[in-house]
XYZ file of C-alpha atoms in Angstrom:
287
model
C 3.671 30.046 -11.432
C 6.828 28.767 -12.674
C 9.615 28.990 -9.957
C 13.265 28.017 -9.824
C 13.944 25.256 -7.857
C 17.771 24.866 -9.103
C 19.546 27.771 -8.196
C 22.201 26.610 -4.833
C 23.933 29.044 -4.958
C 21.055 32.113 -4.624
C 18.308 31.936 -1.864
C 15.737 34.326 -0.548
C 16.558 33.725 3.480
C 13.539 36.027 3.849
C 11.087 38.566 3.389
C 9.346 41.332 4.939
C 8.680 45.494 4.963
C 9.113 45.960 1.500
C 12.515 43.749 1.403
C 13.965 40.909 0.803
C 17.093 38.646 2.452
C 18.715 37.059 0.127
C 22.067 34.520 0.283
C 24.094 35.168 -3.148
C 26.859 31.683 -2.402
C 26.994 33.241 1.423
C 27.145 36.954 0.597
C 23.839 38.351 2.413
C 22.225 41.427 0.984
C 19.197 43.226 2.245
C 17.303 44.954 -0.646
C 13.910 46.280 -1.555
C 10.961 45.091 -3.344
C 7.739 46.408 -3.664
C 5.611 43.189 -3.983
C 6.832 42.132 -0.316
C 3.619 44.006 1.377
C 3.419 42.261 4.489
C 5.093 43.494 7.905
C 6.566 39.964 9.571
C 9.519 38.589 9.270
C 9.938 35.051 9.632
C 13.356 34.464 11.059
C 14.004 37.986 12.561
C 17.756 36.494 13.710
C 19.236 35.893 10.275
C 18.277 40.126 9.369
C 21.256 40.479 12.162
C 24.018 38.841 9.923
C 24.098 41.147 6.470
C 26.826 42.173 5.116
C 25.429 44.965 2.665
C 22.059 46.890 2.297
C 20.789 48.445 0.040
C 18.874 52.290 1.451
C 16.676 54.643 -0.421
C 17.006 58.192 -0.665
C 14.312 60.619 -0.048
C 15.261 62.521 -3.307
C 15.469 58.984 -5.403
C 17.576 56.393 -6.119
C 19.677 55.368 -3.610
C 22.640 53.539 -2.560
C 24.305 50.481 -1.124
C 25.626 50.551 2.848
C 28.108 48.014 3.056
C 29.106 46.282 6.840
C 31.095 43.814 6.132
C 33.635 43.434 3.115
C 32.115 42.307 -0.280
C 34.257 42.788 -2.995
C 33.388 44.945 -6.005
C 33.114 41.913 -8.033
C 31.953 38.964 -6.656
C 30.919 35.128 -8.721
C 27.828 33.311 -8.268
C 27.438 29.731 -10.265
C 24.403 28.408 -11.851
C 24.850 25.009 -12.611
C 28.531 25.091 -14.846
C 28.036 28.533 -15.582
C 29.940 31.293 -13.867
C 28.521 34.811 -13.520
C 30.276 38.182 -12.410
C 28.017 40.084 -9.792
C 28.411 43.976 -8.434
C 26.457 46.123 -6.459
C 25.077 48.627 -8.856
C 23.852 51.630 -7.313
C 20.148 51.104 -8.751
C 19.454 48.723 -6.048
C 20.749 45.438 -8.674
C 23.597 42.931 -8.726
C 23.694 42.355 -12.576
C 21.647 39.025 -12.266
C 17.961 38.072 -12.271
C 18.088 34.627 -10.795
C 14.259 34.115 -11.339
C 15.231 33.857 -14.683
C 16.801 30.594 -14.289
C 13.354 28.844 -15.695
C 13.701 30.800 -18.954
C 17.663 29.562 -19.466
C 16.387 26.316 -18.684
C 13.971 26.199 -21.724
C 16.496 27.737 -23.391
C 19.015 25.329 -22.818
C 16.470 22.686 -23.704
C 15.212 24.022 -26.951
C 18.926 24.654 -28.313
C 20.324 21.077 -27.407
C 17.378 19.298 -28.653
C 17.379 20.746 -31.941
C 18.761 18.541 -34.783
C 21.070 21.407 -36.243
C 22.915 24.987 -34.905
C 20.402 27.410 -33.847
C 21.047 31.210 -33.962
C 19.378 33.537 -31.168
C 18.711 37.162 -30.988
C 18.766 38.435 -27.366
C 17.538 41.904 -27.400
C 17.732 43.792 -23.990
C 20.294 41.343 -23.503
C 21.548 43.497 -20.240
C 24.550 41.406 -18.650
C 23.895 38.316 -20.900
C 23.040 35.820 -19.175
C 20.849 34.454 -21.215
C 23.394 34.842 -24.217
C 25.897 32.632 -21.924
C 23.526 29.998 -21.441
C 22.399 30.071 -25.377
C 26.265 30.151 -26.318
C 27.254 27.302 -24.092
C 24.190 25.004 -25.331
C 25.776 25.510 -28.761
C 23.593 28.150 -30.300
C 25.229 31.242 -32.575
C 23.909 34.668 -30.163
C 23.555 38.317 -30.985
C 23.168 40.380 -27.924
C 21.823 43.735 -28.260
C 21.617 46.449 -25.631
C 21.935 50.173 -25.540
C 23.947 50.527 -22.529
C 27.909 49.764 -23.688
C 28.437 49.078 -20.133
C 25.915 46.396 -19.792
C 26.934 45.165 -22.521
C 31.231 44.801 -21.478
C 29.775 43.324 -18.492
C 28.156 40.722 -20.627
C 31.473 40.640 -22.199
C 33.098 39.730 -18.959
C 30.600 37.121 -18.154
C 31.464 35.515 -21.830
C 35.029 35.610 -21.057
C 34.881 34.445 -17.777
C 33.009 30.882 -18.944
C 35.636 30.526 -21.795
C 33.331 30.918 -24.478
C 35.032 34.352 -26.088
C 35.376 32.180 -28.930
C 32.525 30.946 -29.597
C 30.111 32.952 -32.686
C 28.360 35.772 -30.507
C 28.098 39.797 -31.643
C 27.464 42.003 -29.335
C 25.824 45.350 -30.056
C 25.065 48.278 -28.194
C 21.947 49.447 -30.099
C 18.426 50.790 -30.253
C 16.672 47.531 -30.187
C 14.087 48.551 -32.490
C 16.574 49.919 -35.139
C 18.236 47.136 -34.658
C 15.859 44.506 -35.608
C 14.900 47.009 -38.540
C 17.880 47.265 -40.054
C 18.572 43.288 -39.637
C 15.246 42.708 -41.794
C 16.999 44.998 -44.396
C 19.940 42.670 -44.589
C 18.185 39.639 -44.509
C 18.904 38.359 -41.745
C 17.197 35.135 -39.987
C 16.941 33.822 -36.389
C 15.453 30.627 -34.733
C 14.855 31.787 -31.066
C 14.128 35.654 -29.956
C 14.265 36.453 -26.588
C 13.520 40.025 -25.165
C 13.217 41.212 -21.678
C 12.381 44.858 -22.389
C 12.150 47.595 -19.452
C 8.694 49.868 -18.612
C 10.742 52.558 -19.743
C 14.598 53.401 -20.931
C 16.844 54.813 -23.216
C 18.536 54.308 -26.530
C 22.207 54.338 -27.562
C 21.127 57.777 -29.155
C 18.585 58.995 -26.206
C 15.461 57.254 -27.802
C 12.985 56.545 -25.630
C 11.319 53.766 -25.081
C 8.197 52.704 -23.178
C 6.937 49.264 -22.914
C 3.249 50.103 -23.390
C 4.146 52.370 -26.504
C 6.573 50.518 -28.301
C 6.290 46.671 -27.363
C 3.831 45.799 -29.963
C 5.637 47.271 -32.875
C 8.753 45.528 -31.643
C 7.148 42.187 -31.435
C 6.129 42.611 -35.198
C 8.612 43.681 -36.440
C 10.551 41.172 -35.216
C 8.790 37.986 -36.687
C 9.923 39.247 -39.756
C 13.256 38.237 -38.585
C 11.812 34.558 -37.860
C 13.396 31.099 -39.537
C 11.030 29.039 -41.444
C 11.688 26.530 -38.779
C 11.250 29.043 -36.054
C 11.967 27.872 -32.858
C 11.087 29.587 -29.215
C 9.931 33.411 -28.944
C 10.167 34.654 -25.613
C 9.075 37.998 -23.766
C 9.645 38.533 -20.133
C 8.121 41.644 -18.282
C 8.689 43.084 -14.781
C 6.259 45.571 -15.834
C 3.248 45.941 -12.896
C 0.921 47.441 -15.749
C 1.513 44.304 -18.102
C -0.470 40.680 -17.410
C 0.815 37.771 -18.666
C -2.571 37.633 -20.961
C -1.248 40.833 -22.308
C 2.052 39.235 -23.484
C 0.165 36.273 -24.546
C -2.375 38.340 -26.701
C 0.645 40.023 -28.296
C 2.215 37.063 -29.423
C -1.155 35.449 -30.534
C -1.284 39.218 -32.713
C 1.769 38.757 -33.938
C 4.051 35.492 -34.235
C 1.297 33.407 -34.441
C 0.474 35.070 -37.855
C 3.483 34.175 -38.862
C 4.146 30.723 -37.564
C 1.799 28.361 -35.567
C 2.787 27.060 -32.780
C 1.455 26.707 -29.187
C 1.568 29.716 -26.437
C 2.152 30.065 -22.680
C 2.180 32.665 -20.253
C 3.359 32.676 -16.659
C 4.164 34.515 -13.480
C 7.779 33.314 -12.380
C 8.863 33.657 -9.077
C 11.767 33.025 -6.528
C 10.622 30.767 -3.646
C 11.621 31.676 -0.012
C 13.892 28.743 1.568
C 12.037 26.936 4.198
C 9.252 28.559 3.895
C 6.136 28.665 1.792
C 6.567 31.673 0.393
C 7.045 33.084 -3.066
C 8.023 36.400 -4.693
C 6.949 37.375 -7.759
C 9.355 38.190 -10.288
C 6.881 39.421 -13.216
C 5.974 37.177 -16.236
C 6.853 35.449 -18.910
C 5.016 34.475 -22.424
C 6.596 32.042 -24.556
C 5.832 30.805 -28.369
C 7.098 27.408 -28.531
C 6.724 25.576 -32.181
């Protein structure tokens, strides 16, 4: 499993009863998570001091009780990046610190390369993965069909003073998208996508991962450099093993370029504990 070991300013405090206690730079929230099957906790005294949880309803959904004051927006830093957090009322905060490995590699495969990089990000959600490609020095398109996901990537842009650096943001049917960009021409050197089991397009398409992932995943390495650089899925989907993703990308990319292939869980670990949650998976093409 890879895990992040870098991130100060998040940490799961604990875990137990289907949730999780997690410190977000001091702000404590209590949420759910289904892989957290076991009943005991292992500090009980630090689920006394929250200051927001987040409840289910019976009829779905749910919504966020707060006790003490957290601000609508709040900032969490990862390394010299800045990111804008909120309590959305799906249970998130607009960041999926587990994902700190993947900007890592990122970061890593941008800087090392011996010219300017451009990166697709599709299901770019809040971008934070466009921030960290952006700041590394890398040209980004961010695609997501949700305009307000996307202004709040927008914010998170601003708010590390890269607004003008090259980045286009679209709010777009991925698929479409990508198709339309082979039409033009178009050429990338890393693709990243971090698609959802299910969801909607700008124009109510639907997606579903098990449907409509492989097609995406071709269709995309037509989009692919001749010196193609990192390809990179990430799934929270239960139904999906990391061999899956890896099989895909042995399918598809491969075909296309060769290069070597990895697949992962990644996880959060609990502070002071031994204790990790699983945050899904991750397969990775890597020239």
């Amino acid at each position: 499993m890879r895990c992040v070991n870098d991130f100060k300013e998040y940490q799961i405090l604990d875990m137990a009863n289907g949730e999780k206690l997690e410190s977000w730079d001091n702000i404590i929230l209590q949420r759910p998570d289904p892989q957290i099957i076991w009943p005991t906790k292992t500090y009980p005294n630090l689920w006394k001091d929250v200051d927001a949880i987040y409840r289910r309803s019976n009829t779905g959904g749910g919504s966020w009780h707060i006790i003490k004051n957290v601000p609508p927006v709040f900032e969490v830093k990862y390394h010299d990046l800045t990111f804008c957090l909120k309590l959305m009322g799906f249970k998130h905060t607009g960041l999926f610190p587990e994902q700190a490995v993947n900007w890592n590699l990122l970061e890593k495969t941008i800087k090392e390369s011996n010219r300017p990089l451009k990166v697709l990000n599709l299901f770019a959600y809040t971008g934070a993965a466009s921030v960290v490609a952006l700041s590394a020095g890398a040209s980004v398109t961010h695609v997501d069909s949700s305009k307000g996901m996307v202004d709040w990537a927008k914010e998170n842009v601003n708010i590390n003073h890269l607004q003008d650096k090259p980045i286009r943001f679209l709010v777009d049917d991925c698929l479409k998208f990508v198709k339309r960009e082979i039409r033009r021409g178009n050429k990338y050197d890393i693709i990243l996508m971090d698609p959802p089991s299910f969801g909607r397009g700008s124009k109510n398409e639907v997606w579903t991962i098990e449907k409509n992932l492989y097609e995406l995943v071709d269709v995309c390495t037509e989009l692919m450099n001749n010196d193609f650089k990192l390809f990179l899925i990430n799934s929270y989907s239960t139904g999906l093993s990391k061999t899956v993703l890896e099989n895909l990308l042995q399918m598809t990319v491969n075909k296309r370029q060769k290069g070597h292939i990895s697949s992962d869980e990644i996880g959060l670990p609990m502070k002071n504990s031994p204790y990790i949650l699983p945050c899904g998976c991750t397969a990775i093409w890597q020239k």
